[in-house]
mmCIF file of C-alpha atoms in Angstrom:
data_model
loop_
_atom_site.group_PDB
_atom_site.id
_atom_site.type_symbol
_atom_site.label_atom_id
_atom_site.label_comp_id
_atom_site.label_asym_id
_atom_site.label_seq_id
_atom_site.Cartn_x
_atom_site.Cartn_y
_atom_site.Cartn_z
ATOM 1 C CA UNK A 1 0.000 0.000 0.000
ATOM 2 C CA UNK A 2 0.744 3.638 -0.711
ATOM 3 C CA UNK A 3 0.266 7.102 0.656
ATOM 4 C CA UNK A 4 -1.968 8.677 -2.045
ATOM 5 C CA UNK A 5 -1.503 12.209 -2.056
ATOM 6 C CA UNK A 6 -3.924 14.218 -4.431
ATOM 7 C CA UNK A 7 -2.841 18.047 -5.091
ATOM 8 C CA UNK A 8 -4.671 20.928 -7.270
ATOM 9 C CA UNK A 9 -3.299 24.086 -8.685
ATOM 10 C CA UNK A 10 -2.475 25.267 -12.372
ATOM 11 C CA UNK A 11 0.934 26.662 -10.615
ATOM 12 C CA UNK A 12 3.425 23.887 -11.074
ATOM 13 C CA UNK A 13 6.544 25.769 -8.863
ATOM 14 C CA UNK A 14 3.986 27.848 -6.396
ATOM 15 C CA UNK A 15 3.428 27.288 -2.635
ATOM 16 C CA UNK A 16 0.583 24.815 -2.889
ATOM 17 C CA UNK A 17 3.092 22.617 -5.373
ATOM 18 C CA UNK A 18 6.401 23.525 -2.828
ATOM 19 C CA UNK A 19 3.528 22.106 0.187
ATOM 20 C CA UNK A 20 2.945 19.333 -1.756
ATOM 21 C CA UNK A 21 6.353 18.514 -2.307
ATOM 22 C CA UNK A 22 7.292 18.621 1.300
ATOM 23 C CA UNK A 23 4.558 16.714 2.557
ATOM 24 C CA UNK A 24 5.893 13.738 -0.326
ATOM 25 C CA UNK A 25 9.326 14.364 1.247
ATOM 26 C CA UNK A 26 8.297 13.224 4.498
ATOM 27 C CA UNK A 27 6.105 10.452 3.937
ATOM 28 C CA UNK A 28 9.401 9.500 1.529
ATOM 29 C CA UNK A 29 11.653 9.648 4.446
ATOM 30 C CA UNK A 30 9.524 7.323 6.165
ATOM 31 C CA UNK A 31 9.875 4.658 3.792
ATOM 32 C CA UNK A 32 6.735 4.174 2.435
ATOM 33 C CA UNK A 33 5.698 5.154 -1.087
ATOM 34 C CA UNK A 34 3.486 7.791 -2.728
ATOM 35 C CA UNK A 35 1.042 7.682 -5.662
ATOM 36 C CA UNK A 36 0.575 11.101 -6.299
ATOM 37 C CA UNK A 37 -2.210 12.889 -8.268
ATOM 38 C CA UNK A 38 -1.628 16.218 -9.779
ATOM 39 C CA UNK A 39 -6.078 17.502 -10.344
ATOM 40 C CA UNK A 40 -5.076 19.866 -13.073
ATOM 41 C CA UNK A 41 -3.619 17.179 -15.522
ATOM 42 C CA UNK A 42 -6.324 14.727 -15.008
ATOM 43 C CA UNK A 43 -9.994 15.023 -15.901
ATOM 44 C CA UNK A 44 -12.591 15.287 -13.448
ATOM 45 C CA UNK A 45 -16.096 16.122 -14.255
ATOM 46 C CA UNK A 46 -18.666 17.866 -12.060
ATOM 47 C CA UNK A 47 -21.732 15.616 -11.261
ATOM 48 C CA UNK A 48 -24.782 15.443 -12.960
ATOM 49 C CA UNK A 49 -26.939 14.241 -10.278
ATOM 50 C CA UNK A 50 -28.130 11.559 -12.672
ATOM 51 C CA UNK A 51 -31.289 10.318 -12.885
ATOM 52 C CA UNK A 52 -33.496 11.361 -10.090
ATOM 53 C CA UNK A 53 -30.602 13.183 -8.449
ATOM 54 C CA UNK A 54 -29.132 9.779 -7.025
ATOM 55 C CA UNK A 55 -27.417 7.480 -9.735
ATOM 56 C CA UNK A 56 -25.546 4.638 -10.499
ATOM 57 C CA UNK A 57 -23.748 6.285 -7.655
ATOM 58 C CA UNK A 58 -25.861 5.398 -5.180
ATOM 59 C CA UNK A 59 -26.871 1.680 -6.754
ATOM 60 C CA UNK A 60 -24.045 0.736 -7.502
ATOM 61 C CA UNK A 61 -21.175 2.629 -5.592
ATOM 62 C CA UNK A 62 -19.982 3.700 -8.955
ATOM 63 C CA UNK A 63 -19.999 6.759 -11.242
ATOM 64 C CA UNK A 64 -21.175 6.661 -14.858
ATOM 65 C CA UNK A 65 -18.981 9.402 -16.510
ATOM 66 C CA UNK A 66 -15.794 8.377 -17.991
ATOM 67 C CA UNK A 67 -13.169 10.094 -16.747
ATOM 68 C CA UNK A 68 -9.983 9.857 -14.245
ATOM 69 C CA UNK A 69 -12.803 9.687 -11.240
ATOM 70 C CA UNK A 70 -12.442 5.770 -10.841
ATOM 71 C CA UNK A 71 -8.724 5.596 -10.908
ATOM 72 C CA UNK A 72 -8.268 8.068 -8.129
ATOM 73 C CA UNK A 73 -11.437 6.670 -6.140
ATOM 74 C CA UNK A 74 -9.882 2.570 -6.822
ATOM 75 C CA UNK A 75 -5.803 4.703 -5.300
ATOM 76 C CA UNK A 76 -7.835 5.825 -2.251
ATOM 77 C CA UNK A 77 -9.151 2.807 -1.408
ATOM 78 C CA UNK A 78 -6.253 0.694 -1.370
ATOM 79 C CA UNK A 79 -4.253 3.751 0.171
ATOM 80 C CA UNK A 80 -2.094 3.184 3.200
ATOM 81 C CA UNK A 81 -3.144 7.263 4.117
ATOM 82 C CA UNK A 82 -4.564 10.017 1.945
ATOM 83 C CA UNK A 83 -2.996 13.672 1.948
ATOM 84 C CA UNK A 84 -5.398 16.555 0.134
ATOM 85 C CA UNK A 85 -3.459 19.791 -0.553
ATOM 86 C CA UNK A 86 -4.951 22.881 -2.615
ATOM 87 C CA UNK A 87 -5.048 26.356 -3.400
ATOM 88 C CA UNK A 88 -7.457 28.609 -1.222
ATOM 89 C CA UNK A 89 -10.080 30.319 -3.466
ATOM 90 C CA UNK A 90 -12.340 32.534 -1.567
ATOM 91 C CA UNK A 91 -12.277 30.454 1.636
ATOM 92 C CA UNK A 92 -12.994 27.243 -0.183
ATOM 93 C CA UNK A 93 -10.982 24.321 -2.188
ATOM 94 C CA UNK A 94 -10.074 23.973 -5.563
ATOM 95 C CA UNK A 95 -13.018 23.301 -8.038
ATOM 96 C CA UNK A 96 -11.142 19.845 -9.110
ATOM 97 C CA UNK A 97 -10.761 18.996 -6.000
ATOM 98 C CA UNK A 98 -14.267 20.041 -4.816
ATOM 99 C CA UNK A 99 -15.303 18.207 -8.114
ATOM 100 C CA UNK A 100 -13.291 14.916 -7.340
ATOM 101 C CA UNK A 101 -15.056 14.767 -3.667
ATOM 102 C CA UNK A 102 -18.497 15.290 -4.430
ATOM 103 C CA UNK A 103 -18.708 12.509 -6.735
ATOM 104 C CA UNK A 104 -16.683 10.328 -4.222
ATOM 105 C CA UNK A 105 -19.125 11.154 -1.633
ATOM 106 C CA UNK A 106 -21.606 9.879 -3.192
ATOM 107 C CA UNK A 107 -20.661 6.607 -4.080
ATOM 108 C CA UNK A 108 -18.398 6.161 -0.733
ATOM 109 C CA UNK A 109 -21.206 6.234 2.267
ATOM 110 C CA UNK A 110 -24.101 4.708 1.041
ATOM 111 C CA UNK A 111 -22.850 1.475 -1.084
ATOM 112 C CA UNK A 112 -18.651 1.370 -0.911
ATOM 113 C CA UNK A 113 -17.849 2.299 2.626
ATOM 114 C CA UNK A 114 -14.236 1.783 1.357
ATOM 115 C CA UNK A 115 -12.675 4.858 2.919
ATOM 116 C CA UNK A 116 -14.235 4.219 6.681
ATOM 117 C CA UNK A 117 -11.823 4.406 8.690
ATOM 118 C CA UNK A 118 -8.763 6.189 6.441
ATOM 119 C CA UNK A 119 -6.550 8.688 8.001
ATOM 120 C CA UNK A 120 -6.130 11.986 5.827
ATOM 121 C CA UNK A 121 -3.714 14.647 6.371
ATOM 122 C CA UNK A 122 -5.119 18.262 4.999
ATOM 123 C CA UNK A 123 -3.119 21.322 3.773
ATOM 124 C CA UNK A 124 -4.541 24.682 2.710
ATOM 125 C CA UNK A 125 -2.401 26.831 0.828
ATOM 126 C CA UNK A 126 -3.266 30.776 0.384
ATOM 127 C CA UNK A 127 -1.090 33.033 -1.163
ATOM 128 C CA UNK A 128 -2.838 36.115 -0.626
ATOM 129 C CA UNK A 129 -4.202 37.105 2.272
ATOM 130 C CA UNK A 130 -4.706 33.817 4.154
ATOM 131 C CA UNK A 131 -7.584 34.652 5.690
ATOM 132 C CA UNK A 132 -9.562 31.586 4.118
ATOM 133 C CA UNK A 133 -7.093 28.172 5.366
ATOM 134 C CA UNK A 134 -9.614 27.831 8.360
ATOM 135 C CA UNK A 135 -12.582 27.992 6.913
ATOM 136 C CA UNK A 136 -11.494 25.882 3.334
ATOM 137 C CA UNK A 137 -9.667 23.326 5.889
ATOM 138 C CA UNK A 138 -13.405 22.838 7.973
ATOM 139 C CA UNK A 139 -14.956 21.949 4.210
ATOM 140 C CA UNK A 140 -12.356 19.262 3.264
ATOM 141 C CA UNK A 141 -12.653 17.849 6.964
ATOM 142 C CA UNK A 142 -16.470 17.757 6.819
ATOM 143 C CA UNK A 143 -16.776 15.835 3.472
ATOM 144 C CA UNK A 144 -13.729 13.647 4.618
ATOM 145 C CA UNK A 145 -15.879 13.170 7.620
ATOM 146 C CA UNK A 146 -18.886 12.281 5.619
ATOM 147 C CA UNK A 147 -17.096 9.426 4.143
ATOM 148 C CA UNK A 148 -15.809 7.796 7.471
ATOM 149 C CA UNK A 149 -12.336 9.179 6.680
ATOM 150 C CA UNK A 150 -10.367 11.333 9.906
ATOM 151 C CA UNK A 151 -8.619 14.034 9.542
ATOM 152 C CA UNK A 152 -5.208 13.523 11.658
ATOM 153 C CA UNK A 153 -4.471 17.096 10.608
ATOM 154 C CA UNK A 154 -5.346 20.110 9.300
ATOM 155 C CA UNK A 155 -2.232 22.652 8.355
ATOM 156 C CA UNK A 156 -2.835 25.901 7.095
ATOM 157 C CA UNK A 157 -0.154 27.799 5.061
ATOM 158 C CA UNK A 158 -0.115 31.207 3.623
ATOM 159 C CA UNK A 159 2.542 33.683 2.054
ATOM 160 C CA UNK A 160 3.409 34.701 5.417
ATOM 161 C CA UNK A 161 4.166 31.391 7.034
ATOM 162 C CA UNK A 162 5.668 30.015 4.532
ATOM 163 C CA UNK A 163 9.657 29.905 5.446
ATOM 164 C CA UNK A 164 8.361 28.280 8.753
ATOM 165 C CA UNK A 165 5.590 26.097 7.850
ATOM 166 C CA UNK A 166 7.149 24.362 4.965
ATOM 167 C CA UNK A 167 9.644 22.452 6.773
ATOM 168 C CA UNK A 168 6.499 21.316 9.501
ATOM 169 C CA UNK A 169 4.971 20.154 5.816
ATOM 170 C CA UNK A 170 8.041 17.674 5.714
ATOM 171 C CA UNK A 171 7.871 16.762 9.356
ATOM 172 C CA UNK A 172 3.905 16.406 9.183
ATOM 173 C CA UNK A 173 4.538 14.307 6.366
ATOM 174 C CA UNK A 174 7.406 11.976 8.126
ATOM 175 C CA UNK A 175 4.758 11.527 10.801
ATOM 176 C CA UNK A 176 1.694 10.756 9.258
ATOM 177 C CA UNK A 177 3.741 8.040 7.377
ATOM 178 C CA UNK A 178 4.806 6.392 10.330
ATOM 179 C CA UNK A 179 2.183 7.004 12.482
ATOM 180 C CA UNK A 180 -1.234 7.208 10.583
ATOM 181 C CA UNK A 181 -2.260 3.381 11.563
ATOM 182 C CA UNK A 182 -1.545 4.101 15.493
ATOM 183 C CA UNK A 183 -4.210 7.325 15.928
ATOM 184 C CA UNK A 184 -6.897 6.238 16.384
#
């Protein structure tokens, strides 16, 4: 098993994409391995609410757009730990991000229940005024939370804390690896 961790931003060399990177560093130095998922070079659709607003989704545990949905979905289920990192845009996630998550939440707690019981590490990145890491940080934790997943953290970052809080991004990464299975 692998530490899945699943990043959005258009800005390859930015501090979302530096977060990201330190956060892989860590869970590298641990020894365990990382599938990593870079939202803006995949395709994720918005859902439809097919049907009568509840889908195959919901029947089946499975979306019916073709996309890179399932491949993501199938890494998170056999992850070891999940780590979410995005951009802050007006107090909220990425779209691709928000995308990717509705959809899961819909299959995951009705039919799958494959993520009960994950451990997720979340990072919000702002680079302007920072004011929004809280608030975007209580949305990813309450859709993790609808799917059974915890969050073991939640680590805010903006332009101003950057020279300090990157290396914690390594060091919250090292110990997430090693520790994720023993909090509980």
């Amino acid at each position: 098993m692998a530490f899945v961790v699943v990043w959005s931003s258009p800005n390859t060399d930015g501090l979302t994409a530096a977060s990201k990177d330190r956060i892989i560093s860590g869970i590298r130095a641990a020894r365990k391995d990382v599938v990593e998922f870079h939202l803006n070079r995949k395709k994720i659709e918005m859902c439809s609410a097919c049907g009568n607003g509840w889908g195959t989704c919901i029947s089946k545990g499975s979306c019916v757009k073709k996309d890179d949905f399932q491949e993501i979905y199938d890494a998170f289920r056999e992850a070891e730990g999940i780590v979410l990192v995005t951009p802050v845009y007006w107090g909220d996630l990425s779209e691709n991000l928000k995308a990717l998550l509705d959809r899961m939440r819909r299959c995951e707690p009705f039919t799958n229940h494959w993520l009960n019981g994950k451990r997720c590490l979340l990072v919000a990145c702002a680079g302007g005024s920072g004011n929004g890491t809280i608030s975007c940080l209580d949305r990813m934790e309450t859709t993790m939370r609808h799917m059974g997943v915890q969050a073991l953290d939640r680590l805010p970052i903006t332009r101003f804390s950057r020279e300090y809080m990157l290396p914690a991004m390594r060091e919250a990464g090292e110990q997430f690896a090693l520790h994720a299975e023993d909090w509980k």
